[in-house]
Short mmCIF file of C-alpha atoms and ligand atoms in Angstrom, two decimals:
data_model
loop_
_atom_site.label_atom_id
_atom_site.label_comp_id
_atom_site.label_asym_id
_atom_site.label_seq_id
_atom_site.Cartn_x
_atom_site.Cartn_y
_atom_site.Cartn_z
CA UNK A 1 110.21 113.31 132.71
CA UNK A 2 113.53 115.05 132.21
CA UNK A 3 116.26 113.08 130.46
CA UNK A 4 120.02 113.21 130.96
CA UNK A 5 120.28 116.13 128.49
CA UNK A 6 117.56 118.19 130.15
CA UNK A 7 114.83 117.54 127.57
CA UNK A 8 111.26 117.23 128.80
CA UNK A 9 109.95 113.90 127.49
CA UNK A 10 106.15 114.02 127.37
CA UNK A 11 105.26 112.20 124.16
CA UNK A 12 104.75 108.48 123.44
CA UNK A 13 104.64 107.32 119.85
CA UNK A 14 103.06 103.90 119.76
CA UNK A 15 103.03 101.39 116.93
CA UNK A 16 100.03 99.09 117.24
CA UNK A 17 100.89 96.82 114.31
CA UNK A 18 103.58 96.15 111.72
CA UNK A 19 100.97 95.12 109.12
CA UNK A 20 99.89 97.46 106.35
CA UNK A 21 97.33 97.56 103.56
CA UNK A 22 99.78 99.41 101.27
CA UNK A 23 103.37 98.78 100.22
CA UNK A 24 104.89 102.23 99.75
CA UNK A 25 108.00 101.78 97.65
CA UNK A 26 110.35 103.55 100.10
CA UNK A 27 108.91 101.95 103.23
CA UNK A 28 108.01 98.30 102.68
CA UNK A 29 109.24 95.63 100.29
CA UNK A 30 106.63 94.10 98.02
CA UNK A 31 107.06 90.60 99.37
CA UNK A 32 108.98 88.53 101.89
CA UNK A 33 108.14 90.41 105.08
CA UNK A 34 108.03 88.44 108.30
CA UNK A 35 105.11 90.09 110.08
CA UNK A 36 104.77 89.56 113.81
CA UNK A 37 102.59 86.69 114.93
CA UNK A 38 99.58 87.88 116.86
CA UNK A 39 100.81 86.65 120.22
CA UNK A 40 103.96 88.76 119.83
CA UNK A 41 101.99 91.98 119.41
CA UNK A 42 101.30 93.94 122.55
CA UNK A 43 97.65 93.56 123.48
CA UNK A 44 95.57 96.72 123.93
CA UNK A 45 95.59 96.06 127.68
CA UNK A 46 99.38 95.93 127.67
CA UNK A 47 99.63 99.14 125.63
CA UNK A 48 97.18 100.85 127.97
CA UNK A 49 99.19 99.69 130.97
CA UNK A 50 102.40 101.24 129.58
CA UNK A 51 100.62 104.49 128.67
CA UNK A 52 99.12 104.68 132.15
CA UNK A 53 102.54 104.29 133.74
CA UNK A 54 103.96 106.81 131.24
CA UNK A 55 101.19 109.25 132.11
CA UNK A 56 102.06 108.96 135.80
CA UNK A 57 105.62 109.93 134.82
CA UNK A 58 104.64 112.98 132.74
CA UNK A 59 103.54 111.71 129.32
CA UNK A 60 100.72 113.94 128.07
CA UNK A 61 100.61 113.24 124.35
CA UNK A 62 100.19 109.93 122.52
CA UNK A 63 100.44 109.22 118.82
CA UNK A 64 99.15 105.93 117.41
CA UNK A 65 100.99 104.67 114.34
CA UNK A 66 102.24 101.50 112.68
CA UNK A 67 102.41 99.81 110.05
CA UNK A 68 98.93 100.93 109.28
CA UNK A 69 97.20 101.42 112.64
CA UNK A 70 93.67 101.23 111.21
CA UNK A 71 94.28 97.64 110.10
CA UNK A 72 94.34 96.67 113.79
CA UNK A 73 90.86 95.68 114.77
CA UNK A 74 89.21 97.65 117.56
CA UNK A 75 91.62 100.61 117.45
CA UNK A 76 88.97 103.21 118.42
CA UNK A 77 88.46 101.28 121.70
CA UNK A 78 92.14 101.68 122.57
CA UNK A 79 91.98 105.41 121.81
CA UNK A 80 88.86 105.78 123.94
CA UNK A 81 90.57 104.02 126.85
CA UNK A 82 93.72 106.11 126.61
CA UNK A 83 91.55 109.25 126.53
CA UNK A 84 90.16 108.33 129.96
CA UNK A 85 93.59 109.00 131.51
CA UNK A 86 93.39 112.52 132.96
CA UNK A 87 97.05 113.33 132.26
CA UNK A 88 96.72 112.60 128.52
CA UNK A 89 95.88 115.85 126.77
CA UNK A 90 96.04 114.68 123.20
CA UNK A 91 95.73 111.44 121.23
CA UNK A 92 96.70 111.61 117.56
CA UNK A 93 96.80 109.14 114.70
CA UNK A 94 99.20 108.74 111.78
CA UNK A 95 97.58 106.81 108.95
CA UNK A 96 97.74 106.30 105.20
CA UNK A 97 94.06 107.29 105.20
CA UNK A 98 92.74 104.33 103.21
CA UNK A 99 90.49 103.12 106.05
CA UNK A 100 89.60 106.53 107.44
CA UNK A 101 86.22 106.69 105.76
CA UNK A 102 85.30 103.40 107.45
CA UNK A 103 86.44 104.39 110.95
CA UNK A 104 86.27 108.18 111.17
CA UNK A 105 82.95 108.31 113.05
CA UNK A 106 84.15 105.79 115.65
CA UNK A 107 87.49 107.60 115.95
CA UNK A 108 85.81 110.94 116.54
CA UNK A 109 83.48 109.38 119.11
CA UNK A 110 86.51 107.81 120.81
CA UNK A 111 87.95 111.33 121.21
CA UNK A 112 90.74 111.36 118.62
CA UNK A 113 92.21 114.87 118.56
CA UNK A 114 94.32 115.02 115.43
CA UNK A 115 95.06 113.01 112.35
CA UNK A 116 98.16 113.00 110.15
CA UNK A 117 97.66 111.44 106.75
CA UNK A 118 100.58 110.29 104.66
CA UNK A 119 100.10 111.23 101.03
CA UNK A 120 103.10 111.55 98.74
CA UNK A 121 101.33 112.34 95.49
CA UNK A 122 98.05 113.86 94.34
CA UNK A 123 98.02 111.89 91.09
CA UNK A 124 95.87 108.77 90.80
CA UNK A 125 98.19 106.60 88.71
CA UNK A 126 101.29 107.69 90.57
CA UNK A 127 99.62 106.93 93.91
CA UNK A 128 98.88 103.44 92.68
CA UNK A 129 102.49 103.02 91.62
CA UNK A 130 104.11 104.55 94.75
CA UNK A 131 101.91 102.58 97.14
CA UNK A 132 101.85 99.45 94.96
CA UNK A 133 98.12 99.35 94.42
CA UNK A 134 96.45 102.01 96.60
CA UNK A 135 93.39 103.96 95.48
CA UNK A 136 93.81 107.68 96.17
CA UNK A 137 90.03 108.26 96.00
CA UNK A 138 89.64 106.42 99.31
CA UNK A 139 92.21 108.70 100.94
CA UNK A 140 90.59 111.85 99.57
CA UNK A 141 87.20 110.76 100.91
CA UNK A 142 88.84 110.07 104.30
CA UNK A 143 90.42 113.55 104.37
CA UNK A 144 87.10 115.23 103.56
CA UNK A 145 85.25 113.24 106.21
CA UNK A 146 87.90 114.09 108.83
CA UNK A 147 87.52 117.80 108.05
CA UNK A 148 83.72 117.58 108.07
CA UNK A 149 83.72 115.53 111.29
CA UNK A 150 85.52 118.29 113.15
CA UNK A 151 88.92 116.73 113.77
CA UNK A 152 90.93 119.62 115.26
CA UNK A 153 93.72 119.55 112.77
CA UNK A 154 94.32 117.53 109.61
CA UNK A 155 97.89 117.33 108.41
CA UNK A 156 99.39 115.72 105.35
CA UNK A 157 102.84 114.14 105.59
CA UNK A 158 104.73 114.18 102.30
CA UNK A 159 108.05 112.52 101.55
CA UNK A 160 109.60 114.01 98.42
CA UNK A 161 111.76 111.59 96.45
CA UNK A 162 113.93 112.49 93.47
CA UNK A 163 112.37 111.51 90.15
CA UNK A 164 109.29 110.07 91.84
CA UNK A 165 107.21 113.02 93.04
CA UNK A 166 109.55 116.03 93.10
CA UNK A 167 107.46 117.71 90.39
CA UNK A 168 104.45 117.96 92.76
CA UNK A 169 105.83 120.27 95.43
CA UNK A 170 103.82 123.31 94.26
CA UNK A 171 100.66 121.19 93.83
CA UNK A 172 100.82 120.40 97.56
CA UNK A 173 101.46 124.04 98.44
CA UNK A 174 98.38 125.03 96.43
CA UNK A 175 96.35 122.39 98.26
CA UNK A 176 97.30 123.99 101.60
CA UNK A 177 96.52 127.43 100.22
CA UNK A 178 92.98 126.47 99.24
CA UNK A 179 92.06 124.16 102.16
CA UNK A 180 92.40 124.22 105.97
CA UNK A 181 94.96 121.44 105.76
CA UNK A 182 98.56 121.70 106.93
CA UNK A 183 101.17 120.02 104.80
CA UNK A 184 104.56 118.85 106.03
CA UNK A 185 107.50 117.88 103.91
CA UNK A 186 109.45 115.13 105.66
CA UNK A 187 112.94 114.22 104.49
CA UNK A 188 113.47 110.65 103.38
CA UNK A 189 115.52 108.72 105.91
CA UNK A 190 117.94 105.93 105.01
CA UNK A 191 115.94 103.23 106.74
CA UNK A 192 114.95 99.95 105.06
CA UNK A 193 113.66 100.50 101.52
CA UNK A 194 114.35 104.22 101.93
CA UNK A 195 118.04 103.52 101.30
CA UNK A 196 117.30 102.71 97.67
CA UNK A 197 115.87 106.13 96.82
CA UNK A 198 117.33 109.59 96.42
CA UNK A 199 116.10 112.11 98.91
CA UNK A 200 115.42 115.77 98.26
CA UNK A 201 116.53 117.94 101.16
CA UNK A 202 114.03 120.37 102.63
CA UNK A 203 116.37 123.22 101.72
CA UNK A 204 115.85 122.21 98.07
CA UNK A 205 112.07 121.94 98.59
CA UNK A 206 112.00 125.41 100.17
CA UNK A 207 114.04 126.86 97.33
CA UNK A 208 111.52 125.54 94.78
CA UNK A 209 108.60 127.02 96.73
CA UNK A 210 110.32 130.36 97.26
CA UNK A 211 110.76 130.82 93.53
CA UNK A 212 106.97 131.20 93.36
CA UNK A 213 105.78 132.17 96.83
CA UNK A 214 106.77 134.11 99.90
CA UNK A 215 107.20 131.82 102.91
CA UNK A 216 106.24 133.68 106.09
CA UNK A 217 107.52 132.00 109.29
CA UNK A 218 104.75 130.92 111.63
CA UNK A 219 105.64 131.30 115.28
CA UNK A 220 103.83 128.70 117.36
CA UNK A 221 102.00 129.95 120.47
CA UNK A 222 102.44 126.56 122.06
CA UNK A 223 105.06 123.89 121.63
CA UNK A 224 102.69 121.20 120.30
CA UNK A 225 103.88 121.67 116.75
CA UNK A 226 106.91 119.48 117.51
CA UNK A 227 110.04 119.40 115.38
CA UNK A 228 108.49 120.94 112.27
CA UNK A 229 109.31 124.49 111.17
CA UNK A 230 106.07 126.05 109.89
CA UNK A 231 105.40 128.78 107.34
CA UNK A 232 102.42 130.29 105.58
CA UNK A 233 102.18 131.65 102.09
CA UNK A 234 100.20 134.90 101.80
CA UNK A 235 96.45 134.14 102.14
CA UNK A 236 96.90 130.39 102.56
CA UNK A 237 94.45 128.49 104.78
CA UNK A 238 96.84 125.77 105.86
CA UNK A 239 100.48 125.86 106.91
CA UNK A 240 103.52 124.53 105.12
CA UNK A 241 105.85 122.63 107.45
CA UNK A 242 109.28 121.13 107.09
CA UNK A 243 110.60 118.23 109.12
CA UNK A 244 114.27 117.85 108.36
CA UNK A 245 115.77 114.99 110.36
CA UNK A 246 118.67 114.59 107.93
CA UNK A 247 119.69 118.13 106.98
CA UNK A 248 118.88 119.92 110.25
CA UNK A 249 119.16 117.60 113.22
CA UNK A 250 116.51 118.62 115.74
CA UNK A 251 117.29 116.02 118.40
CA UNK A 252 117.98 118.72 121.01
CA UNK A 253 114.23 119.47 120.98
CA UNK A 254 113.09 115.84 120.81
CA UNK A 255 110.39 115.08 123.37
CA UNK A 256 109.40 111.54 122.38
CA UNK A 257 109.83 107.89 123.21
CA UNK A 258 108.65 105.10 120.94
CA UNK A 259 106.90 101.86 121.73
CA UNK A 260 107.12 99.23 118.98
CA UNK A 261 104.26 96.86 118.22
CA UNK A 262 106.18 94.03 119.88
CA UNK A 263 106.64 96.02 123.04
CA UNK A 264 110.12 97.50 122.80
CA UNK A 265 110.51 100.91 124.35
CA UNK A 266 112.89 102.74 122.02
CA UNK A 267 114.59 105.94 123.02
CA UNK A 268 115.10 107.03 119.41
CA UNK A 269 114.06 106.11 115.88
CA UNK A 270 117.62 105.17 115.05
CA UNK A 271 119.47 103.83 118.04
CA UNK A 272 120.88 100.52 119.07
CA UNK A 273 119.14 99.97 122.39
CA UNK A 274 115.60 99.20 123.40
CA UNK A 275 113.84 97.86 126.46
CA UNK A 276 111.76 94.71 126.11
CA UNK A 277 108.70 95.75 128.12
CA UNK A 278 106.59 92.91 126.70
CA UNK A 279 108.88 90.30 128.26
CA UNK A 280 108.91 92.13 131.56
CA UNK A 281 105.13 92.40 131.66
CA UNK A 282 104.58 88.81 130.60
CA UNK A 283 107.10 87.63 133.19
CA UNK A 284 104.85 89.22 135.79
CA UNK A 285 106.69 92.42 136.64
CA UNK A 286 104.68 94.80 138.81
CA UNK A 287 103.80 98.39 137.87
CA UNK A 288 106.17 99.88 140.44
CA UNK A 289 109.18 98.14 138.94
CA UNK A 290 108.05 98.83 135.35
CA UNK A 291 107.74 102.49 136.22
CA UNK A 292 111.34 102.56 137.45
CA UNK A 293 112.56 100.86 134.27
CA UNK A 294 110.63 103.23 131.99
CA UNK A 295 111.88 106.27 133.91
CA UNK A 296 115.48 105.01 133.64
CA UNK A 297 115.02 104.33 129.91
CA UNK A 298 113.75 107.87 129.37
CA UNK A 299 116.60 109.34 131.36
CA UNK A 300 119.13 107.55 129.14
CA UNK A 301 117.69 108.80 125.85
CA UNK A 302 120.66 109.52 123.52
CA UNK A 303 121.41 113.12 122.61
CA UNK A 304 121.18 112.53 118.84
CA UNK A 305 119.97 109.96 116.33
CA UNK A 306 122.63 107.74 114.79
CA UNK A 307 121.96 108.19 111.08
CA UNK A 308 125.10 110.20 110.49
CA UNK A 309 127.28 108.34 112.93
CA UNK A 310 128.61 104.82 113.15
CA UNK A 311 125.67 103.80 115.29
CA UNK A 312 124.51 100.39 114.22
CA UNK A 313 120.85 99.88 114.86
CA UNK A 314 121.42 96.30 115.93
CA UNK A 315 118.00 94.91 115.19
CA UNK A 316 117.90 97.06 111.99
CA UNK A 317 114.17 97.52 112.15
CA UNK A 318 112.39 99.40 109.42
CA UNK A 319 110.02 102.30 109.70
CA UNK A 320 106.83 100.21 109.58
CA UNK A 321 108.21 97.96 112.35
CA UNK A 322 109.34 100.73 114.69
CA UNK A 323 106.39 102.97 114.01
CA UNK A 324 107.02 105.95 111.77
N1 SAM B 401 100.98 103.67 107.71
C1 SAM B 401 100.91 104.92 108.34
C2 SAM B 401 101.25 106.02 107.37
O1 SAM B 401 101.73 105.76 106.29
O2 SAM B 401 100.99 107.18 107.76
C3 SAM B 401 101.77 105.04 109.59
C4 SAM B 401 103.12 104.41 109.55
S1 SAM B 401 104.26 105.07 108.35
C5 SAM B 401 105.70 104.12 108.68
C6 SAM B 401 104.57 106.66 109.08
C7 SAM B 401 105.31 107.64 108.24
O3 SAM B 401 106.61 107.16 108.00
C8 SAM B 401 104.70 107.91 106.87
O4 SAM B 401 104.42 109.30 106.78
C9 SAM B 401 105.79 107.54 105.89
O5 SAM B 401 105.83 108.42 104.80
C10 SAM B 401 107.03 107.67 106.76
N2 SAM B 401 108.16 106.91 106.27
C11 SAM B 401 108.27 105.60 106.00
N3 SAM B 401 109.51 105.28 105.60
C12 SAM B 401 110.23 106.44 105.64
C13 SAM B 401 111.58 106.79 105.36
N4 SAM B 401 112.47 105.90 104.96
N5 SAM B 401 111.95 108.08 105.52
C14 SAM B 401 111.05 109.03 105.94
N6 SAM B 401 109.77 108.76 106.22
C15 SAM B 401 109.36 107.48 106.07
FE1 SF4 B 402 102.31 101.28 104.98
FE2 SF4 B 402 102.66 103.70 106.01
FE3 SF4 B 402 104.76 102.25 105.21
FE4 SF4 B 402 103.14 103.19 103.38
S1 SF4 B 402 104.39 104.40 104.80
S2 SF4 B 402 103.91 101.09 103.50
S3 SF4 B 402 101.23 103.13 104.41
S4 SF4 B 402 103.41 101.76 106.87
#
């Protein structure tokens, strides 16, 4: 699907729940969250229906996220079903990794291609503090099992926050040097709880790394690496990536649409509009009409996110609600 600015949109990012088993300080408040009632969540059949229509329009890659996607019961079954669609080349998962050890075998059997694990610190006590109670041991076991189970690529997503974890940048680089794990530094975005913390730009992160290591640009053979700029340090096993939505807007290369857990098709992480596909499906709309609406929604994708403009994200959803 080509949008109004000529971008090829082939990627659906799907949130399957707004619930989470952690409370990362920059993502979720500790208390007082109005989670969606079950009947408001898209069912797996409804999600599959939208992916199938998307696939017929040119979607070839799907990422499952949340909230914490592994807290949604039966997730491997959804992945398995999506994998039956011939046009879908890749199904990936973004998770905090806590439940990976429980589900990794089922996920691999279901055909999961890649897993991104969010891990902002390598220190036990700090992990507990930053996630409000998480046990890093569970995540580490999940990472090892994913590598042993033959998942094609394991990536760590790291958000560096001033005075929280900015002293661990080189520890993560060393982890990628010693293990076949890619790490990606993602800039903190001013969404929800994120507004209360001080971000560290990826230019600053790079500067810190380059004081100690050479960063050799990695030129991707295919485009599946997305908006990240990747580098290697000499002799490292994994890559070091930078995703810089705030300091280096990469919207001109954006290839994704988002589907929230309540069934809104969103053209951008930070934008005022969305299309209520759940209502349309539950009102009995047929596939042909849905397909037209999805295609029109894709076409109208905005050229840039609204973080630095006056764009008011009217329903002011947070990352765990939209699907990060
Ligand atoms: N629970 C899963 C996880 O943590 O990987 C999936 C959902 S979580 C919302 C997806 C990603 O969003 C995580 O990597 C998290 O670090 C990131 N995230 C959450 N709030 C953010 C913010 N304000 N700015 C940048 N990234 C954020
Ligand atoms: Fe949960 Fe992921 Fe948000 Fe942390 S970043 S609170 S794990 S949704």
